[in-house]
Short mmCIF file of C-alpha atoms and ligand atoms in Angstrom, two decimals:
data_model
loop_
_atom_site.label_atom_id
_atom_site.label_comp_id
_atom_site.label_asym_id
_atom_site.label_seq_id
_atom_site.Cartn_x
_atom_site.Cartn_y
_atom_site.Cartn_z
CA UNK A 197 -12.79 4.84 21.95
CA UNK A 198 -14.02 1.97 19.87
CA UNK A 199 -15.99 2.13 17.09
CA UNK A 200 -19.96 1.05 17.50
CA UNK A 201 -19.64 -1.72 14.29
CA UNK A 202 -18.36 -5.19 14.40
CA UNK A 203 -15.20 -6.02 13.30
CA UNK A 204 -15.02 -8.61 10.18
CA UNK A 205 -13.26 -11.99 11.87
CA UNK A 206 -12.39 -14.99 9.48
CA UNK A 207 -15.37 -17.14 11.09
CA UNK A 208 -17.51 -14.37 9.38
CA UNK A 209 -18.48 -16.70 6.83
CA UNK A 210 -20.38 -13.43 4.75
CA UNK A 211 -17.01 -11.55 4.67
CA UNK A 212 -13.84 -11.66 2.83
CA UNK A 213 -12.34 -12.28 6.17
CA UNK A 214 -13.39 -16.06 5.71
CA UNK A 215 -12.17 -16.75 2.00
CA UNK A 216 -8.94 -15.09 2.98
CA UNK A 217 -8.10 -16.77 6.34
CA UNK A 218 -9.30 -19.98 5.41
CA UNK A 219 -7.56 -20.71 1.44
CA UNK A 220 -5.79 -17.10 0.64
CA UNK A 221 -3.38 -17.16 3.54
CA UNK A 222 -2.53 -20.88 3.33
CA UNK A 223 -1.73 -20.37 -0.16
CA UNK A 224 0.51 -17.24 0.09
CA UNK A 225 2.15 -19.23 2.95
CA UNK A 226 3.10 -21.94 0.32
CA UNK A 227 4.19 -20.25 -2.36
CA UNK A 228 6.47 -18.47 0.18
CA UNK A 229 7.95 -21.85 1.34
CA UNK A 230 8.49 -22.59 -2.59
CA UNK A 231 10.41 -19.54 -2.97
CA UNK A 232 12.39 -19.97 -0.23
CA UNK A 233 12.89 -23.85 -1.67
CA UNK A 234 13.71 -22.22 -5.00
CA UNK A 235 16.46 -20.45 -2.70
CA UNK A 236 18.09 -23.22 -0.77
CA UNK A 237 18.64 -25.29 -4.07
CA UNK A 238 20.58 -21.90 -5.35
CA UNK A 239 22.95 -22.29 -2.24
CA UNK A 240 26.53 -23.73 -1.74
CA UNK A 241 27.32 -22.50 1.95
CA UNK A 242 26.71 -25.67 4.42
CA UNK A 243 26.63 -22.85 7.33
CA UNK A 244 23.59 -21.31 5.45
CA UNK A 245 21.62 -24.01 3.73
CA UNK A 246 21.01 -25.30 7.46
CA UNK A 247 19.77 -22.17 8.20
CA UNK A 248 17.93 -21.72 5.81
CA UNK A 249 16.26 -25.11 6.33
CA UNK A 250 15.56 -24.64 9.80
CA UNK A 251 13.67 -21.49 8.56
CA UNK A 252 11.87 -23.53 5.75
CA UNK A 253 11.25 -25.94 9.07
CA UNK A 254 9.29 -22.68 11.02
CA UNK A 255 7.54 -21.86 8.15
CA UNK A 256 5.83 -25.45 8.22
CA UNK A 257 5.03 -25.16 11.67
CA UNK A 258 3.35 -21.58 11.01
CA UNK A 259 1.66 -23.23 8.10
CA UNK A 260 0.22 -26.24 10.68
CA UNK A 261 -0.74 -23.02 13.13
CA UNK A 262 -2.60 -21.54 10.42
CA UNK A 263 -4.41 -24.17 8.55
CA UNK A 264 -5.14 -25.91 12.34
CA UNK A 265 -6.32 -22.34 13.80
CA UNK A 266 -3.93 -21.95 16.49
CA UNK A 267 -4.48 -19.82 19.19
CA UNK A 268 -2.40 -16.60 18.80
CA UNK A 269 0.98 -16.47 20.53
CA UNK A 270 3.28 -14.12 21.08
CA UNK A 271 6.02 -12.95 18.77
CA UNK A 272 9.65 -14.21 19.94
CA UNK A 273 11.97 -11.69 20.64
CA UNK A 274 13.84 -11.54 17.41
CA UNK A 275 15.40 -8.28 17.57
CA UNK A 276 12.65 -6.30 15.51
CA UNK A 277 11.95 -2.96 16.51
CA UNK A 278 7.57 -3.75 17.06
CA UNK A 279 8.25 -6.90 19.06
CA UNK A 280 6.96 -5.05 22.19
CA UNK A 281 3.99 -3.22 20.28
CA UNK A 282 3.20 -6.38 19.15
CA UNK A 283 2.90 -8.50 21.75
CA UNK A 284 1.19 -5.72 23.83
CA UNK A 285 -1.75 -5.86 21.72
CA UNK A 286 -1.64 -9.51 22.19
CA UNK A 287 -1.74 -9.69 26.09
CA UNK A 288 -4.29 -6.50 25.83
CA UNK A 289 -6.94 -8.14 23.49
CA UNK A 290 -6.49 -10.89 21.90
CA UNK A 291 -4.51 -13.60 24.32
CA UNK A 292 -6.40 -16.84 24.31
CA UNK A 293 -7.41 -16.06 20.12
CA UNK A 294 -7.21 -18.21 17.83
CA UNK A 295 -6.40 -17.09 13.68
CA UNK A 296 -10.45 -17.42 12.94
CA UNK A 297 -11.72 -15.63 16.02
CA UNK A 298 -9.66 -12.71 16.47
CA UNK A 299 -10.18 -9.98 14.24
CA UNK A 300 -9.47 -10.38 10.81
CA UNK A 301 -7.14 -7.47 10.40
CA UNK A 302 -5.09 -8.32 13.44
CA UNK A 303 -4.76 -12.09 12.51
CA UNK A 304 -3.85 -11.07 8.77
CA UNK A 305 -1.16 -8.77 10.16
CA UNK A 306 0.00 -11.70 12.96
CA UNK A 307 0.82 -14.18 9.70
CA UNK A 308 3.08 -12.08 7.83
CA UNK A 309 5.28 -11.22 11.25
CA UNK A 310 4.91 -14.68 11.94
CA UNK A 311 6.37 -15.17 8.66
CA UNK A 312 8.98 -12.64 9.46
CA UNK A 313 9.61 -13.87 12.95
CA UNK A 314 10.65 -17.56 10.97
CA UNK A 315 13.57 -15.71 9.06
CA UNK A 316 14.63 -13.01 11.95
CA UNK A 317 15.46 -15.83 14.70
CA UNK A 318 17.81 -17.21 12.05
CA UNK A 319 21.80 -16.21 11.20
CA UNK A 320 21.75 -15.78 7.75
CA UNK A 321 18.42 -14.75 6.53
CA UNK A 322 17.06 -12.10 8.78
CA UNK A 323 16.32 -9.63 5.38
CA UNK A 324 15.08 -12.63 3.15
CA UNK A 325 11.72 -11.62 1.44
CA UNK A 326 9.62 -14.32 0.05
CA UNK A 327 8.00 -11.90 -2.21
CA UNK A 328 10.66 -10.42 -3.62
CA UNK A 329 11.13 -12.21 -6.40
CA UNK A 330 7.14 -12.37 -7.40
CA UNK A 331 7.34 -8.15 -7.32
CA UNK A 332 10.30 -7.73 -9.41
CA UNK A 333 8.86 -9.94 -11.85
CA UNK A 334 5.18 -8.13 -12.27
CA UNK A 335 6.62 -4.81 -12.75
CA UNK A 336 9.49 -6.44 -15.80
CA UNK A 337 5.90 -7.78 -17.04
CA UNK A 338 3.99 -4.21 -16.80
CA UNK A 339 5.96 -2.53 -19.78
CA UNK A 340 2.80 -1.02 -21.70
CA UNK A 341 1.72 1.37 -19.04
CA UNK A 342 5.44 1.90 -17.58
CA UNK A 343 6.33 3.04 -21.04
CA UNK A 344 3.35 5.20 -21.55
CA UNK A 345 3.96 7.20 -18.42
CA UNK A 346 7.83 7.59 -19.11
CA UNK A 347 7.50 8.80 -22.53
CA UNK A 348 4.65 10.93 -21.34
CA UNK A 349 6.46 12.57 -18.17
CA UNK A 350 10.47 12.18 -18.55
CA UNK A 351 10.18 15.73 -19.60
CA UNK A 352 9.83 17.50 -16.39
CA UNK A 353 6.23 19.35 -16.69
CA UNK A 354 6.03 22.29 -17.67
CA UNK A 355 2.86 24.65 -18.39
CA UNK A 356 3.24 27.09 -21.37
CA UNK A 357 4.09 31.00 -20.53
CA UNK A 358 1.78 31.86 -23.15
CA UNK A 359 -1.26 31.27 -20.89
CA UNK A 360 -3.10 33.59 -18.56
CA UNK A 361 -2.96 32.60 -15.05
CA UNK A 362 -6.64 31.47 -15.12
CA UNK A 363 -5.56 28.96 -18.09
CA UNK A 364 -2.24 27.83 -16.34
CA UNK A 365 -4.21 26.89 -12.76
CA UNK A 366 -6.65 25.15 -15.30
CA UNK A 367 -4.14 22.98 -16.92
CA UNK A 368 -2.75 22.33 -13.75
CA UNK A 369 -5.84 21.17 -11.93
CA UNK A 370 -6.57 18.78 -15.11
CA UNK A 371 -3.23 17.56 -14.84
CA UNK A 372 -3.59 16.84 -11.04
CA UNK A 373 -6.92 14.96 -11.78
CA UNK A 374 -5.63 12.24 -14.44
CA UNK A 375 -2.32 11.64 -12.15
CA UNK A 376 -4.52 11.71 -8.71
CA UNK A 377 -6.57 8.61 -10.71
CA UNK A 378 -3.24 7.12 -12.28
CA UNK A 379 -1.94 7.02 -8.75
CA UNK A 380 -5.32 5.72 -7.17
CA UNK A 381 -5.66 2.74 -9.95
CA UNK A 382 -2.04 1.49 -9.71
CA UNK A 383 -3.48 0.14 -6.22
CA UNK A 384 -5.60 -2.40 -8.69
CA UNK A 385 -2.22 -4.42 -9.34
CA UNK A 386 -1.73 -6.08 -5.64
CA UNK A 387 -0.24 -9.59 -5.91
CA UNK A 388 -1.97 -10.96 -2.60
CA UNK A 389 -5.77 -11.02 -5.28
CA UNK A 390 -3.37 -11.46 -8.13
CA UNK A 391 -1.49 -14.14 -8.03
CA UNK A 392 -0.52 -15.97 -11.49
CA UNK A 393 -1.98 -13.05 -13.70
CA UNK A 394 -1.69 -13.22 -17.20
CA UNK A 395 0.32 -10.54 -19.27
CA UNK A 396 -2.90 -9.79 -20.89
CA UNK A 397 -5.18 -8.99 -17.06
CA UNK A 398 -2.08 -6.92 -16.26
CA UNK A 399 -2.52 -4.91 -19.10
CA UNK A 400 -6.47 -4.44 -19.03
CA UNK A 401 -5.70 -3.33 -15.29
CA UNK A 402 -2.84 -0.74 -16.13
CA UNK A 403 -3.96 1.61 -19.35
CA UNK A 404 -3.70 4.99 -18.04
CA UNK A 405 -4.79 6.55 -21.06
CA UNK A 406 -7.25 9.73 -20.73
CA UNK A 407 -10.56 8.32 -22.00
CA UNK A 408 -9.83 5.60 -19.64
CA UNK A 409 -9.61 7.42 -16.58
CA UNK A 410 -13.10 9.36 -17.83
CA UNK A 411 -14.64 6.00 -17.48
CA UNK A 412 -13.13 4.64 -14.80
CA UNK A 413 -13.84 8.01 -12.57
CA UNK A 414 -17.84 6.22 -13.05
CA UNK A 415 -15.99 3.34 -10.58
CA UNK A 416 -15.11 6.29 -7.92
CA UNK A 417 -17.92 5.35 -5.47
CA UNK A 418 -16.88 7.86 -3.18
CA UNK A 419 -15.31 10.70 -4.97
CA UNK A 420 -13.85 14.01 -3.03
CA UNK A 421 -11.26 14.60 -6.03
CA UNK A 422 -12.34 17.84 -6.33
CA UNK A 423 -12.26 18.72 -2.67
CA UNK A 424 -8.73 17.31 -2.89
CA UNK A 425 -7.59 19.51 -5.84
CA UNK A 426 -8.79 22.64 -3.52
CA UNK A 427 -6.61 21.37 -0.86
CA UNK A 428 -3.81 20.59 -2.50
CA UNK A 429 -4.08 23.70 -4.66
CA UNK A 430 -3.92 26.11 -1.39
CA UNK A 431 -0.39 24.38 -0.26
CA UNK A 432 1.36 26.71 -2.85
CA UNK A 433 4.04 28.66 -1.04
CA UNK A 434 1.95 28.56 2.06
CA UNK A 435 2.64 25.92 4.33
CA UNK A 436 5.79 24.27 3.57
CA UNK A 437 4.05 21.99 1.35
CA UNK A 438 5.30 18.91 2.64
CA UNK A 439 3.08 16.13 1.40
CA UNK A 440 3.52 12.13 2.46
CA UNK A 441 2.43 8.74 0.99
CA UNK A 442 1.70 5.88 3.48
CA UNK A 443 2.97 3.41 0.70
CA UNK A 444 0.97 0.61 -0.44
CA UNK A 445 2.45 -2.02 -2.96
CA UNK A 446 6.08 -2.46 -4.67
CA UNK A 447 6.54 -2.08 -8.32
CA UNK A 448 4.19 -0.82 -11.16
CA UNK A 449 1.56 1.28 -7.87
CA UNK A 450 4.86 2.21 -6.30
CA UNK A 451 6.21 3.40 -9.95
CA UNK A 452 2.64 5.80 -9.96
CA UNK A 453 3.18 6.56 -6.80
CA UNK A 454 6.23 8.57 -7.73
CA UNK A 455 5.10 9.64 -11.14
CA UNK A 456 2.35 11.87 -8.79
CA UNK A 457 4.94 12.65 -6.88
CA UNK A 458 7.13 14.07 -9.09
CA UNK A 459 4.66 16.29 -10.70
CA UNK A 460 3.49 17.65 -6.96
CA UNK A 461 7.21 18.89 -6.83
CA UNK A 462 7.25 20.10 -9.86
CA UNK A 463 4.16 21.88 -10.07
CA UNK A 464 5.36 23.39 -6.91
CA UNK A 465 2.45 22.20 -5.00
CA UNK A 466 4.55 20.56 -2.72
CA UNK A 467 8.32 20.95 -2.04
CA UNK A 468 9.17 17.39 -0.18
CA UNK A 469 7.57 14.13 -0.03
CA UNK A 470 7.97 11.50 2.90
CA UNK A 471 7.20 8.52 1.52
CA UNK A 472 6.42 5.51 4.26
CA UNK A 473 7.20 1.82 3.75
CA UNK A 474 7.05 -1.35 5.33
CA UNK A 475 10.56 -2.98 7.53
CA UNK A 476 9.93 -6.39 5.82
CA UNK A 477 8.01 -8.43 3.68
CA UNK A 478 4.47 -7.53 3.95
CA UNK A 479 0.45 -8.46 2.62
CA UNK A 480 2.87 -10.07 -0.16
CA UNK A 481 3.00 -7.07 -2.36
CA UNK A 482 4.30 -4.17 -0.09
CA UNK A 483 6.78 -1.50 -0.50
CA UNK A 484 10.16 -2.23 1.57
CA UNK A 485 13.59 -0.36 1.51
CA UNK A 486 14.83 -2.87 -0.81
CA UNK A 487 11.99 -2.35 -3.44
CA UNK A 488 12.03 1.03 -3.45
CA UNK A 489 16.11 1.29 -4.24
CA UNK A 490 15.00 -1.36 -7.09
CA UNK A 491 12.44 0.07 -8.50
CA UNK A 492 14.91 3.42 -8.86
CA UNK A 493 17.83 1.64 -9.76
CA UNK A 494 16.33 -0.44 -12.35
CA UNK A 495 14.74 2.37 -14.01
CA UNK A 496 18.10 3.65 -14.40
CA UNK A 497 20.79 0.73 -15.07
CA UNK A 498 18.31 -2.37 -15.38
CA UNK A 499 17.67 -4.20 -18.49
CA UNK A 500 14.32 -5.93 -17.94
CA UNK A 501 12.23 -4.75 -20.76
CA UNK A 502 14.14 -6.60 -23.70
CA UNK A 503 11.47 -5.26 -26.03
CA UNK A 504 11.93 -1.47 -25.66
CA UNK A 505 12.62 0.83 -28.13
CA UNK A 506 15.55 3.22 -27.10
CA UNK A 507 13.81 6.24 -26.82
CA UNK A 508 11.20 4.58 -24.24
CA UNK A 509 14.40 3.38 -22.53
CA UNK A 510 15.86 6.83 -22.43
CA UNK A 511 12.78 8.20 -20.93
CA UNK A 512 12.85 5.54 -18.26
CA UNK A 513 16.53 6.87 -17.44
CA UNK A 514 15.64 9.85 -17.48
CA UNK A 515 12.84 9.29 -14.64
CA UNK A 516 14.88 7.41 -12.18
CA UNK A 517 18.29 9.62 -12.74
CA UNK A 518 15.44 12.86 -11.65
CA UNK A 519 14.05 10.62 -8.78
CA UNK A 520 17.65 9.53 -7.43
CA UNK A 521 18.92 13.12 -7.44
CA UNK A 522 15.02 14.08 -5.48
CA UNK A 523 16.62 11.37 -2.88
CA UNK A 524 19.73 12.91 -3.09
CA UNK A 525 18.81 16.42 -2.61
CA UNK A 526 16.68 15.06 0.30
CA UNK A 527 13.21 16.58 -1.55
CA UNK A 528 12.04 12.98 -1.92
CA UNK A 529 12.80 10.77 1.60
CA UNK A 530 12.18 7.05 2.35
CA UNK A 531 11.14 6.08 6.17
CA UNK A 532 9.90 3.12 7.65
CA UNK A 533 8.25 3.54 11.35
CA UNK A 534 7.99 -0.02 12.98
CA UNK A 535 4.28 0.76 13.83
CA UNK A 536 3.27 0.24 9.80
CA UNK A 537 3.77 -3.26 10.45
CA UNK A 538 1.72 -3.90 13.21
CA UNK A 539 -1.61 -5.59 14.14
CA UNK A 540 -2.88 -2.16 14.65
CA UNK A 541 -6.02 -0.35 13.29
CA UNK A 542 -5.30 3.91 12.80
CA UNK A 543 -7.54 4.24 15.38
CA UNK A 544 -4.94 3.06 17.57
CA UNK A 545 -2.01 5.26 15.74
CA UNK A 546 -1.89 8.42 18.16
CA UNK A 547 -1.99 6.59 21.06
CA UNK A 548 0.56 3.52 19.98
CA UNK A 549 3.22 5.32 17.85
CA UNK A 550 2.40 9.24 19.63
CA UNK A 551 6.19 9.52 18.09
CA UNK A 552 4.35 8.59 14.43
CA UNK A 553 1.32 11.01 14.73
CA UNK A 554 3.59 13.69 16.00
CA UNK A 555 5.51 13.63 13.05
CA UNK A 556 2.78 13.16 10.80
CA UNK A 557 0.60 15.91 11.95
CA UNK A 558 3.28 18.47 10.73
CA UNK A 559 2.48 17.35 7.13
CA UNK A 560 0.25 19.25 5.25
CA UNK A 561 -1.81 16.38 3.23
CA UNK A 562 -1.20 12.90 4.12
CA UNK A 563 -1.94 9.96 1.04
CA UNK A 564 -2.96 6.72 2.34
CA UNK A 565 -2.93 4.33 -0.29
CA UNK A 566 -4.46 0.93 -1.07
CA UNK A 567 -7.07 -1.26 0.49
CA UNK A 568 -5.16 -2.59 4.00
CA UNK A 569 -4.58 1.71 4.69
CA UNK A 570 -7.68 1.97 4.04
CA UNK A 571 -9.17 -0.65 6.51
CA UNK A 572 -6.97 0.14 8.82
CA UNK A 573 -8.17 3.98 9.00
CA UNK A 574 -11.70 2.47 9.06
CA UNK A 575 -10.97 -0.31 11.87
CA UNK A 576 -12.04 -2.85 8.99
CA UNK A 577 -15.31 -2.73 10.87
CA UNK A 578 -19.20 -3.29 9.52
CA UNK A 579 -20.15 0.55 9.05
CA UNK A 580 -22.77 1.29 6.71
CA UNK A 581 -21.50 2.76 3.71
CA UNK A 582 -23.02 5.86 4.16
CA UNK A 583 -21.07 6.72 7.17
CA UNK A 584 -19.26 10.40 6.46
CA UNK A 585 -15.15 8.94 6.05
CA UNK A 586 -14.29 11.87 8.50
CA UNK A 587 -16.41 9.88 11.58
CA UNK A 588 -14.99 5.98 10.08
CA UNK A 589 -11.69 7.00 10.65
CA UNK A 590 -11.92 8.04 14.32
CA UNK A 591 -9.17 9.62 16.35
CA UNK A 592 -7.07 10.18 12.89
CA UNK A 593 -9.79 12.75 11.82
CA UNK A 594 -10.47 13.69 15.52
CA UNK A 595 -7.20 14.26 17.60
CA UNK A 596 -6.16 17.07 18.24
CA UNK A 597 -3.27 17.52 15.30
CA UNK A 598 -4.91 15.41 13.45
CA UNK A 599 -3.61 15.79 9.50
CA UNK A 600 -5.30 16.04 6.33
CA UNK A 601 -5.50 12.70 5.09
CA UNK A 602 -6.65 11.63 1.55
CA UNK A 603 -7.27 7.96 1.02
CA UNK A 604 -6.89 6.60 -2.39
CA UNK A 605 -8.11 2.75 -2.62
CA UNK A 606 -9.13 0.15 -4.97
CA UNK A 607 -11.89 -1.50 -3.37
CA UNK A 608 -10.82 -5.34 -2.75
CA UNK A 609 -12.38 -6.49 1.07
CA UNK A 610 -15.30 -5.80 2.65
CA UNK A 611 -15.61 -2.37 4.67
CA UNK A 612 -17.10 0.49 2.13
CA UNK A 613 -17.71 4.00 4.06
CA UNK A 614 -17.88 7.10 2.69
CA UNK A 615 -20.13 7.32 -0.06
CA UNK A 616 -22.71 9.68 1.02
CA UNK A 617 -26.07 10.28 1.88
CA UNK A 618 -27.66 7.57 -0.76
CA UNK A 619 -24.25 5.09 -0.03
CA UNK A 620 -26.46 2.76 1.78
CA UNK A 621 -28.95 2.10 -0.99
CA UNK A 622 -25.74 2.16 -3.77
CA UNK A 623 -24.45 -0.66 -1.81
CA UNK A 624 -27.44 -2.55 -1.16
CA UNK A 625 -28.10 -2.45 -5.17
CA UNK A 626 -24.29 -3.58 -5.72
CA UNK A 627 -24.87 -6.20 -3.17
CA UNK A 628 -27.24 -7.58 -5.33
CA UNK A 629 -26.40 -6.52 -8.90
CA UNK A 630 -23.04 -7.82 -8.81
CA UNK A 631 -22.23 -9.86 -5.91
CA UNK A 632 -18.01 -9.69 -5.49
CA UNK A 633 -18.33 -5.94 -6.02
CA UNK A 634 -15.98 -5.38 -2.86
CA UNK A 635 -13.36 -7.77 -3.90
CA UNK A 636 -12.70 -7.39 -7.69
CA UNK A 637 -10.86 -4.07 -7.95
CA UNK A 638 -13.23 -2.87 -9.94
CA UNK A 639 -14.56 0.22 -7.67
CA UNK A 640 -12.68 2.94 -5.81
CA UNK A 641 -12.68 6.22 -3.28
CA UNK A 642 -11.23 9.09 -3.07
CA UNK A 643 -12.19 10.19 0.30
CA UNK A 644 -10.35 13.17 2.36
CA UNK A 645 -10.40 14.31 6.05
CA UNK A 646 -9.83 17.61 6.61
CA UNK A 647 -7.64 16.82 9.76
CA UNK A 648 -7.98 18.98 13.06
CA UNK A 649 -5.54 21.55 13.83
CA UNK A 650 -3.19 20.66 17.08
O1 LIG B 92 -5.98 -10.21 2.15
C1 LIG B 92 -6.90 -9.21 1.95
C2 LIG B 92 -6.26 -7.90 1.86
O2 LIG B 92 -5.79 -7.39 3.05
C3 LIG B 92 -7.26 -6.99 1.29
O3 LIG B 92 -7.51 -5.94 2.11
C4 LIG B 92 -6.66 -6.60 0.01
O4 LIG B 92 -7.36 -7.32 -0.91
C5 LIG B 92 -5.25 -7.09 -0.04
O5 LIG B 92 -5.13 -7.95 1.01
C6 LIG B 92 -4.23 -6.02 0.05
O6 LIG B 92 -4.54 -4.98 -0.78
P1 LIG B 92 -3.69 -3.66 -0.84
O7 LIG B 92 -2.34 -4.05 -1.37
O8 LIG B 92 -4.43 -2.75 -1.75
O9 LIG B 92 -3.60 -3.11 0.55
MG1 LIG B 93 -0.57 -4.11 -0.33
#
């Protein structure tokens, strides 16, 4: 039950997989140890600077693992909840691997609960996220395009009773086109690629505006938005309309995230969203419990835009007091399944977390966002680029409950499906028009499944 194409391993040397293995990981890994330095020179407790050394002391040692390619071991028993699923997969396929020649998904995933494994064995610092401070920080330096969505959407929407019905379902589906591409291109802003922007590359990544997203709908290699408006239209009143996100990253993507949220509530295309994060720190930039309460609590009582005006402070107020109260009312709910941060492909989801599938195959549309979703629905294996997204994603297109899933993803690694008959020959020429095409953020898809009823 295996898909027929290769998987990209770091040894690859034409894939991503090698760059990132070999120099991206070993430099995340030591700008985590500096923040957790930063940390320990902060602290005044002799009980927990020890601690915190001895994790500083395991994140070495996972740095020597990496940077020596280890073989893969398996994950102490620190009390997580995926400890088991984890080391499962490791006895099942990849004992006796080392970081280069397992498969570059898995070994990706393996470092960051490494990283997690050197802060759950300790006392003190079991929730300690090395990224944490790095995400706060790019979303206080994202004002331009947080303000232009506030100021644009603090007033709950609202389509004028003066219009026929044909005009109101035509405002609507415009509406749900702009905010479908605002939420697809807040995935450009991951900090793993990103690391040390400029105020100036965070800008030129985030304008939102409307001739903008013309243009950058060009970049949409593979592009079932309209397909997607049909779908999503349809869930009116019918179904329930529950919709979920499988989160990508924390701050400014997570902040469209919810701005698309809000309007599928109050459009009353939808009438509750499950949105699906990570248990701990994860592919640097990813959405955990404690980012999500941040990014709504700052909204409301945070002062990290010095430079605002009132009135674009108001309407940042007014977003996160109507979010907070979607919590509240439970119309808006956070989870976070242990099987998100695991080693495992989607392929593997119906099988591995049966609990997981079950639950998602009750909702009616299912977002996937960002580039690791997205290889992880496609196994993160070589298929050509033509290959239909329905047949790439395997058993979460084909089981039997299978939901409709929509995947919206920057492109930034290597595996491109989905982009039709010609896709092959598009790729080739990108291949050798602009070489770096797959990493750079620059392209996109917008690719849905229809699902398969249970
Ligand atoms: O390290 C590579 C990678 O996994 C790529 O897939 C992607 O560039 C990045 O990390 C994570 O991107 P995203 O946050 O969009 O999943
Ligand atoms: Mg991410």
């Amino acid at each position: 039950n295996n898909p027929p194409w290769p998987a990209y391993r770091g040894y690859h040397e034409y894939s991503f997989a090698h760059a990132t293995m070999g120099v991206r990981l070993p430099t995340i890994l030591g700008k985590a140890i500096e923040d957790a330095t930063r940390t320990l020179n902060e602290q005044s407790s002799e009980d927990k600077i020890i601690d915190l050394v001895q994790c500083i002391e395991r994140m070495e040692d996972l740095m020597h693992d990496l940077s020596g390619n280890a073989k893969l071991r398996p994950i102490i028993d620190d009390g997580e909840a995926d400890v088991a699923l984890w080391n499962k997969e490791i006895a099942k396929y990849f004992q006796g691997k080392d970081f280069m020649n397992a498969p570059w998904l898995f070994a990706e995933a393996y470092k960051y609960r490494r990283l997690h494994e050197c802060f759950m064995v300790s006392k003190y610092w079991q929730d300690y996220d090395v990224f944490y401070r790095q995400k706060c920080d790019t979303f206080s330096r994202s004002s331009d395009a947080v303000f232009e969505l506030s100021m644009r959407f603090a007033e709950p929407f609202k389509i004028s009773d003066n219009l026929s019905d044909a005009e109101k379902l035509e405002a609507e589906r415009l509406m749900f086109l702009e905010l479908t591409q605002v939420c697809l291109w807040g995935n450009s802003t991951d900090l793993s690629l990103l690391i040390n922007m400029t105020e100036e590359q965070i800008k030129a990544l985030q304008s939102t505006g409307g001739d903008h997203l013309a243009a950058t709908e060009k970049n949409i290699l593979g592009n079932h938005l309209n397909q997607l408006w049909d779908t999503v239209k349809d869930l009116r009143g019918k179904t329930g309309g529950r919709i979920d996100f499988v989160l990508d990253n924390a701050g400014f993507e997570l902040y469209c995230d919810c701005v698309y949220a809000d309007f599928l509530l109050q459009s009353g295309l939808a009438t509750q969203i499950r949105f699906h994060g990570k248990r701990f720190a994860w592919f640097v930039s990813d959405v955990t419990r404690k980012d999500w309460d941040w990014l709504l609590n700052t909204m409301v009582y945070g002062q990290l835009f010095p430079n605002a005006t009132e009135n674009e402070l108001e309407s940042l107020r007014r977003l996160g007091t109507r979010w907070k109260q979607y919590e509240k009312e439970g119309k808006w709910v956070y989870e976070q399944h242990p099987f998100w941060c695991t080693g495992y492909t989607f392929w593997e989801l119906h099988t591995e977390a049966p609990d997981l599938f079950l639950h998602l195959s009750r909702s009616d549309l299912v977002y996937f966002k960002g580039d690791l979703n997205h290889r992880k629905l496609t196994y993160d294996c070589a298929a050509p680029a033509s290959t239909p997204f329905d047949i790439a994603i395997g058993s979460m297109a084909s089981a039997a409950g299978a939901p409709k899933i929509a995947s919206l993803r920057t492109v930034k690694s290597d595996v491109v499906v989905g982009l039709g008959a010609e896709g092959d020959e598009i790729a080739e020429r990108l291949d050798k028009e602009e070489p770096g095409w797959k990493i750079s953020g620059k392209y996109a898809v917008v690719l849905l499944s229809e699902g398969r009823p249970g």
